[in-house]
PDB file of C-alpha atoms and ligand atoms in Angstrom:
ATOM      1  CA  MET A   1      12.825 -15.451 -56.691  1.00  0.00           C
ATOM      2  CA  GLU A   2      15.919 -13.212 -56.533  1.00  0.00           C
ATOM      3  CA  LYS A   3      19.118 -14.544 -55.017  1.00  0.00           C
ATOM      4  CA  ILE A   4      20.255 -13.168 -51.661  1.00  0.00           C
ATOM      5  CA  ILE A   5      23.614 -11.378 -51.842  1.00  0.00           C
ATOM      6  CA  VAL A   6      25.626 -13.202 -49.234  1.00  0.00           C
ATOM      7  CA  THR A   7      28.280 -11.558 -47.040  1.00  0.00           C
ATOM      8  CA  GLU A   8      31.376 -13.358 -45.751  1.00  0.00           C
ATOM      9  CA  GLU A   9      29.781 -13.236 -42.298  1.00  0.00           C
ATOM     10  CA  LYS A  10      26.648 -14.990 -43.590  1.00  0.00           C
ATOM     11  CA  LEU A  11      28.812 -17.648 -45.279  1.00  0.00           C
ATOM     12  CA  HIS A  12      30.578 -18.245 -41.990  1.00  0.00           C
ATOM     13  CA  GLU A  13      27.218 -18.587 -40.210  1.00  0.00           C
ATOM     14  CA  LEU A  14      26.140 -21.061 -42.871  1.00  0.00           C
ATOM     15  CA  PHE A  15      29.367 -23.008 -42.359  1.00  0.00           C
ATOM     16  CA  GLU A  16      28.652 -23.178 -38.607  1.00  0.00           C
ATOM     17  CA  ALA A  17      25.202 -24.604 -39.422  1.00  0.00           C
ATOM     18  CA  ALA A  18      26.897 -27.214 -41.639  1.00  0.00           C
ATOM     19  CA  MET A  19      29.267 -28.079 -38.767  1.00  0.00           C
ATOM     20  CA  GLN A  20      26.285 -28.579 -36.454  1.00  0.00           C
ATOM     21  CA  ALA A  21      24.588 -30.790 -39.069  1.00  0.00           C
ATOM     22  CA  SER A  22      27.714 -32.951 -39.373  1.00  0.00           C
ATOM     23  CA  LYS A  23      27.231 -33.941 -35.723  1.00  0.00           C
ATOM     24  CA  LEU A  24      24.063 -35.795 -36.770  1.00  0.00           C
ATOM     25  CA  SER A  25      25.863 -37.726 -39.528  1.00  0.00           C
ATOM     26  CA  TYR A  26      25.001 -41.422 -39.748  1.00  0.00           C
ATOM     27  CA  SER A  27      28.338 -42.747 -40.988  1.00  0.00           C
ATOM     28  CA  PRO A  28      29.236 -45.967 -39.132  1.00  0.00           C
ATOM     29  CA  TYR A  29      31.019 -47.386 -42.219  1.00  0.00           C
ATOM     30  CA  SER A  30      33.246 -44.534 -43.376  1.00  0.00           C
ATOM     31  CA  LYS A  31      33.373 -42.764 -40.002  1.00  0.00           C
ATOM     32  CA  PHE A  32      33.591 -39.604 -42.099  1.00  0.00           C
ATOM     33  CA  PRO A  33      30.896 -37.137 -40.968  1.00  0.00           C
ATOM     34  CA  VAL A  34      29.740 -34.474 -43.403  1.00  0.00           C
ATOM     35  CA  GLY A  35      27.275 -31.636 -42.867  1.00  0.00           C
ATOM     36  CA  ALA A  36      25.766 -29.232 -45.376  1.00  0.00           C
ATOM     37  CA  ALA A  37      23.747 -26.043 -45.037  1.00  0.00           C
ATOM     38  CA  ILE A  38      21.905 -24.338 -47.880  1.00  0.00           C
ATOM     39  CA  LEU A  39      20.573 -20.790 -47.792  1.00  0.00           C
ATOM     40  CA  THR A  40      17.552 -20.655 -50.066  1.00  0.00           C
ATOM     41  CA  CYS A  41      16.361 -17.529 -51.875  1.00  0.00           C
ATOM     42  CA  ASP A  42      13.449 -17.105 -49.453  1.00  0.00           C
ATOM     43  CA  GLY A  43      15.962 -16.637 -46.594  1.00  0.00           C
ATOM     44  CA  ARG A  44      15.596 -20.046 -44.974  1.00  0.00           C
ATOM     45  CA  VAL A  45      18.487 -22.374 -44.113  1.00  0.00           C
ATOM     46  CA  PHE A  46      18.197 -26.118 -44.665  1.00  0.00           C
ATOM     47  CA  THR A  47      20.726 -28.581 -43.325  1.00  0.00           C
ATOM     48  CA  GLY A  48      21.636 -32.169 -44.013  1.00  0.00           C
ATOM     49  CA  CYS A  49      24.146 -34.835 -43.063  1.00  0.00           C
ATOM     50  CA  ASN A  50      25.476 -37.902 -44.835  1.00  0.00           C
ATOM     51  CA  ILE A  51      23.381 -41.002 -44.248  1.00  0.00           C
ATOM     52  CA  GLU A  52      25.098 -44.302 -44.958  1.00  0.00           C
ATOM     53  CA  ASN A  53      23.644 -47.764 -45.375  1.00  0.00           C
ATOM     54  CA  ARG A  54      24.956 -51.310 -44.998  1.00  0.00           C
ATOM     55  CA  SER A  55      24.198 -51.616 -48.729  1.00  0.00           C
ATOM     56  CA  PHE A  56      26.966 -49.115 -49.427  1.00  0.00           C
ATOM     57  CA  GLY A  57      25.629 -47.736 -52.713  1.00  0.00           C
ATOM     58  CA  LEU A  58      22.553 -46.337 -50.970  1.00  0.00           C
ATOM     59  CA  THR A  59      24.548 -43.701 -49.078  1.00  0.00           C
ATOM     60  CA  ASN A  60      23.139 -40.191 -49.371  1.00  0.00           C
ATOM     61  CA  CYS A  61      25.624 -37.316 -49.159  1.00  0.00           C
ATOM     62  CA  ALA A  62      25.071 -34.378 -46.827  1.00  0.00           C
ATOM     63  CA  GLU A  63      24.638 -31.925 -49.715  1.00  0.00           C
ATOM     64  CA  ARG A  64      21.813 -33.917 -51.300  1.00  0.00           C
ATOM     65  CA  THR A  65      20.152 -34.492 -47.921  1.00  0.00           C
ATOM     66  CA  ALA A  66      20.115 -30.707 -47.350  1.00  0.00           C
ATOM     67  CA  MET A  67      18.904 -29.982 -50.890  1.00  0.00           C
ATOM     68  CA  PHE A  68      16.123 -32.551 -50.709  1.00  0.00           C
ATOM     69  CA  ASN A  69      15.066 -31.146 -47.326  1.00  0.00           C
ATOM     70  CA  ALA A  70      14.784 -27.711 -48.960  1.00  0.00           C
ATOM     71  CA  VAL A  71      12.712 -28.954 -51.888  1.00  0.00           C
ATOM     72  CA  THR A  72      10.457 -30.919 -49.532  1.00  0.00           C
ATOM     73  CA  GLU A  73       9.725 -27.651 -47.678  1.00  0.00           C
ATOM     74  CA  GLY A  74       8.968 -25.751 -50.887  1.00  0.00           C
ATOM     75  CA  ALA A  75      12.331 -24.030 -51.470  1.00  0.00           C
ATOM     76  CA  THR A  76      13.757 -24.707 -54.916  1.00  0.00           C
ATOM     77  CA  ARG A  77      16.160 -21.780 -55.519  1.00  0.00           C
ATOM     78  CA  ILE A  78      19.436 -21.499 -53.655  1.00  0.00           C
ATOM     79  CA  SER A  79      21.631 -18.518 -52.692  1.00  0.00           C
ATOM     80  CA  ALA A  80      24.607 -20.154 -50.925  1.00  0.00           C
ATOM     81  CA  VAL A  81      25.971 -23.528 -49.880  1.00  0.00           C
ATOM     82  CA  ALA A  82      28.333 -24.545 -47.039  1.00  0.00           C
ATOM     83  CA  ILE A  83      29.818 -27.994 -46.534  1.00  0.00           C
ATOM     84  CA  ALA A  84      31.682 -29.137 -43.407  1.00  0.00           C
ATOM     85  CA  THR A  85      33.974 -32.164 -43.263  1.00  0.00           C
ATOM     86  CA  PRO A  86      35.296 -31.866 -39.686  1.00  0.00           C
ATOM     87  CA  LYS A  87      37.396 -35.062 -39.808  1.00  0.00           C
ATOM     88  CA  SER A  88      39.411 -34.170 -42.917  1.00  0.00           C
ATOM     89  CA  ASP A  89      42.731 -32.371 -42.794  1.00  0.00           C
ATOM     90  CA  TYR A  90      42.046 -30.534 -46.062  1.00  0.00           C
ATOM     91  CA  PRO A  91      38.883 -29.106 -47.710  1.00  0.00           C
ATOM     92  CA  VAL A  92      36.883 -31.927 -49.327  1.00  0.00           C
ATOM     93  CA  GLY A  93      34.688 -30.735 -52.197  1.00  0.00           C
ATOM     94  CA  PRO A  94      31.254 -32.142 -53.052  1.00  0.00           C
ATOM     95  CA  CYS A  95      31.025 -35.335 -55.135  1.00  0.00           C
ATOM     96  CA  GLY A  96      29.976 -35.257 -58.790  1.00  0.00           C
ATOM     97  CA  ALA A  97      26.398 -36.359 -58.091  1.00  0.00           C
ATOM     98  CA  CYS A  98      25.922 -33.541 -55.577  1.00  0.00           C
ATOM     99  CA  ARG A  99      27.387 -30.971 -57.981  1.00  0.00           C
ATOM    100  CA  GLN A 100      24.825 -32.050 -60.585  1.00  0.00           C
ATOM    101  CA  VAL A 101      21.952 -31.885 -58.067  1.00  0.00           C
ATOM    102  CA  LEU A 102      22.954 -28.473 -56.636  1.00  0.00           C
ATOM    103  CA  THR A 103      23.146 -26.950 -60.137  1.00  0.00           C
ATOM    104  CA  GLU A 104      19.552 -28.031 -60.726  1.00  0.00           C
ATOM    105  CA  PHE A 105      18.509 -25.433 -58.124  1.00  0.00           C
ATOM    106  CA  GLY A 106      21.216 -22.750 -58.206  1.00  0.00           C
ATOM    107  CA  ASP A 107      22.838 -20.423 -60.747  1.00  0.00           C
ATOM    108  CA  GLY A 108      26.536 -20.577 -61.535  1.00  0.00           C
ATOM    109  CA  ASP A 109      27.399 -17.565 -59.379  1.00  0.00           C
ATOM    110  CA  VAL A 110      26.017 -19.120 -56.180  1.00  0.00           C
ATOM    111  CA  PRO A 111      28.837 -19.098 -53.588  1.00  0.00           C
ATOM    112  CA  VAL A 112      29.964 -22.381 -52.070  1.00  0.00           C
ATOM    113  CA  VAL A 113      32.314 -22.797 -49.111  1.00  0.00           C
ATOM    114  CA  PHE A 114      33.736 -26.094 -47.937  1.00  0.00           C
ATOM    115  CA  GLY A 115      36.345 -27.253 -45.485  1.00  0.00           C
ATOM    116  CA  PRO A 116      37.137 -28.973 -42.201  1.00  0.00           C
ATOM    117  CA  LYS A 117      37.064 -25.780 -40.120  1.00  0.00           C
ATOM    118  CA  ILE A 118      36.341 -22.083 -40.521  1.00  0.00           C
ATOM    119  CA  GLU A 119      40.066 -21.243 -40.767  1.00  0.00           C
ATOM    120  CA  ASN A 120      40.543 -23.634 -43.704  1.00  0.00           C
ATOM    121  CA  LEU A 121      37.736 -22.948 -46.159  1.00  0.00           C
ATOM    122  CA  VAL A 122      37.714 -23.036 -49.940  1.00  0.00           C
ATOM    123  CA  ARG A 123      35.372 -20.393 -51.350  1.00  0.00           C
ATOM    124  CA  THR A 124      34.150 -21.145 -54.841  1.00  0.00           C
ATOM    125  CA  THR A 125      30.962 -21.079 -56.942  1.00  0.00           C
ATOM    126  CA  LEU A 126      28.633 -23.638 -58.478  1.00  0.00           C
ATOM    127  CA  ALA A 127      29.981 -22.752 -61.953  1.00  0.00           C
ATOM    128  CA  GLU A 128      33.561 -23.430 -60.873  1.00  0.00           C
ATOM    129  CA  LEU A 129      32.530 -26.739 -59.366  1.00  0.00           C
ATOM    130  CA  TYR A 130      30.444 -27.732 -62.374  1.00  0.00           C
ATOM    131  CA  PRO A 131      31.652 -26.190 -65.651  1.00  0.00           C
ATOM    132  CA  TYR A 132      29.886 -26.670 -69.011  1.00  0.00           C
ATOM    133  CA  ASP A 133      26.542 -27.012 -67.197  1.00  0.00           C
ATOM    134  CA  SER A 134      23.686 -27.460 -69.664  1.00  0.00           C
ATOM    135  CA  LEU A 135      20.166 -28.686 -70.471  1.00  0.00           C
ATOM    136  CA  HIS A 136      18.277 -26.460 -68.012  1.00  0.00           C
ATOM    137  CA  GLU A 137      15.829 -25.718 -70.850  1.00  0.00           C
ATOM    138  CA  LEU A 138      14.416 -29.225 -70.335  1.00  0.00           C
ATOM    139  CA  ALA A 139      12.730 -27.942 -67.157  1.00  0.00           C
ATOM    140  CA  ASP A 140      10.971 -25.041 -68.936  1.00  0.00           C
TER     141      ASP A 140
HETATM  142  N1  THU B 201      30.252 -37.516 -48.478  1.00  0.00           N
HETATM  143  C1  THU B 201      29.357 -36.494 -48.385  1.00  0.00           C
HETATM  144  O1  THU B 201      28.360 -36.564 -47.675  1.00  0.00           O
HETATM  145  N2  THU B 201      29.607 -35.384 -49.109  1.00  0.00           N
HETATM  146  C2  THU B 201      30.758 -35.151 -49.807  1.00  0.00           C
HETATM  147  O2  THU B 201      30.907 -34.077 -50.366  1.00  0.00           O
HETATM  148  C3  THU B 201      31.792 -36.197 -49.894  1.00  0.00           C
HETATM  149  C4  THU B 201      31.422 -37.506 -49.317  1.00  0.00           C
HETATM  150  C5  THU B 201      30.032 -38.693 -47.630  1.00  0.00           C
HETATM  151  C6  THU B 201      29.641 -39.960 -48.318  1.00  0.00           C
HETATM  152  C7  THU B 201      30.110 -40.997 -47.324  1.00  0.00           C
HETATM  153  O3  THU B 201      29.123 -41.151 -46.322  1.00  0.00           O
HETATM  154  C8  THU B 201      31.331 -40.376 -46.681  1.00  0.00           C
HETATM  155  O4  THU B 201      31.237 -38.982 -46.930  1.00  0.00           O
HETATM  156  C9  THU B 201      32.660 -40.896 -47.216  1.00  0.00           C
HETATM  157  O5  THU B 201      32.712 -40.824 -48.596  1.00  0.00           O
END
């Protein structure tokens, strides 16, 4: 499926969806809510929040929650990603595990925005976040 060409306005809408998702964050340990919203190539938007656990290593980040929601609903190609970290005072980028997972489902030119608020967003791409990506032929 072809990627959707995403306008700045659409990225801002996606960021607002990520902000909304962060309100559902289950983060009693870090008290650091995160929300993510993913526009898939079929035009749907899937959201996710971080979900922590008293066994700390079992925490699932917002980005992977959103991505796994998308795959569970049959959407496996992504067009844009937004990540909201409303309690940070600077834009917090996705962790290494999430970068690996997002690149499973999106090309390098997929736009990604992240930040604490709409006035303080970093706009980048999957390729910038995850250079030297490889081994996609294993899925063929
Ligand atoms: N977290 C995310 O959900 N996504 C990120 O990009 C960075 C970190 C979560 C994990 C944990 O629940 C909390 O933020 C603090 O690390």
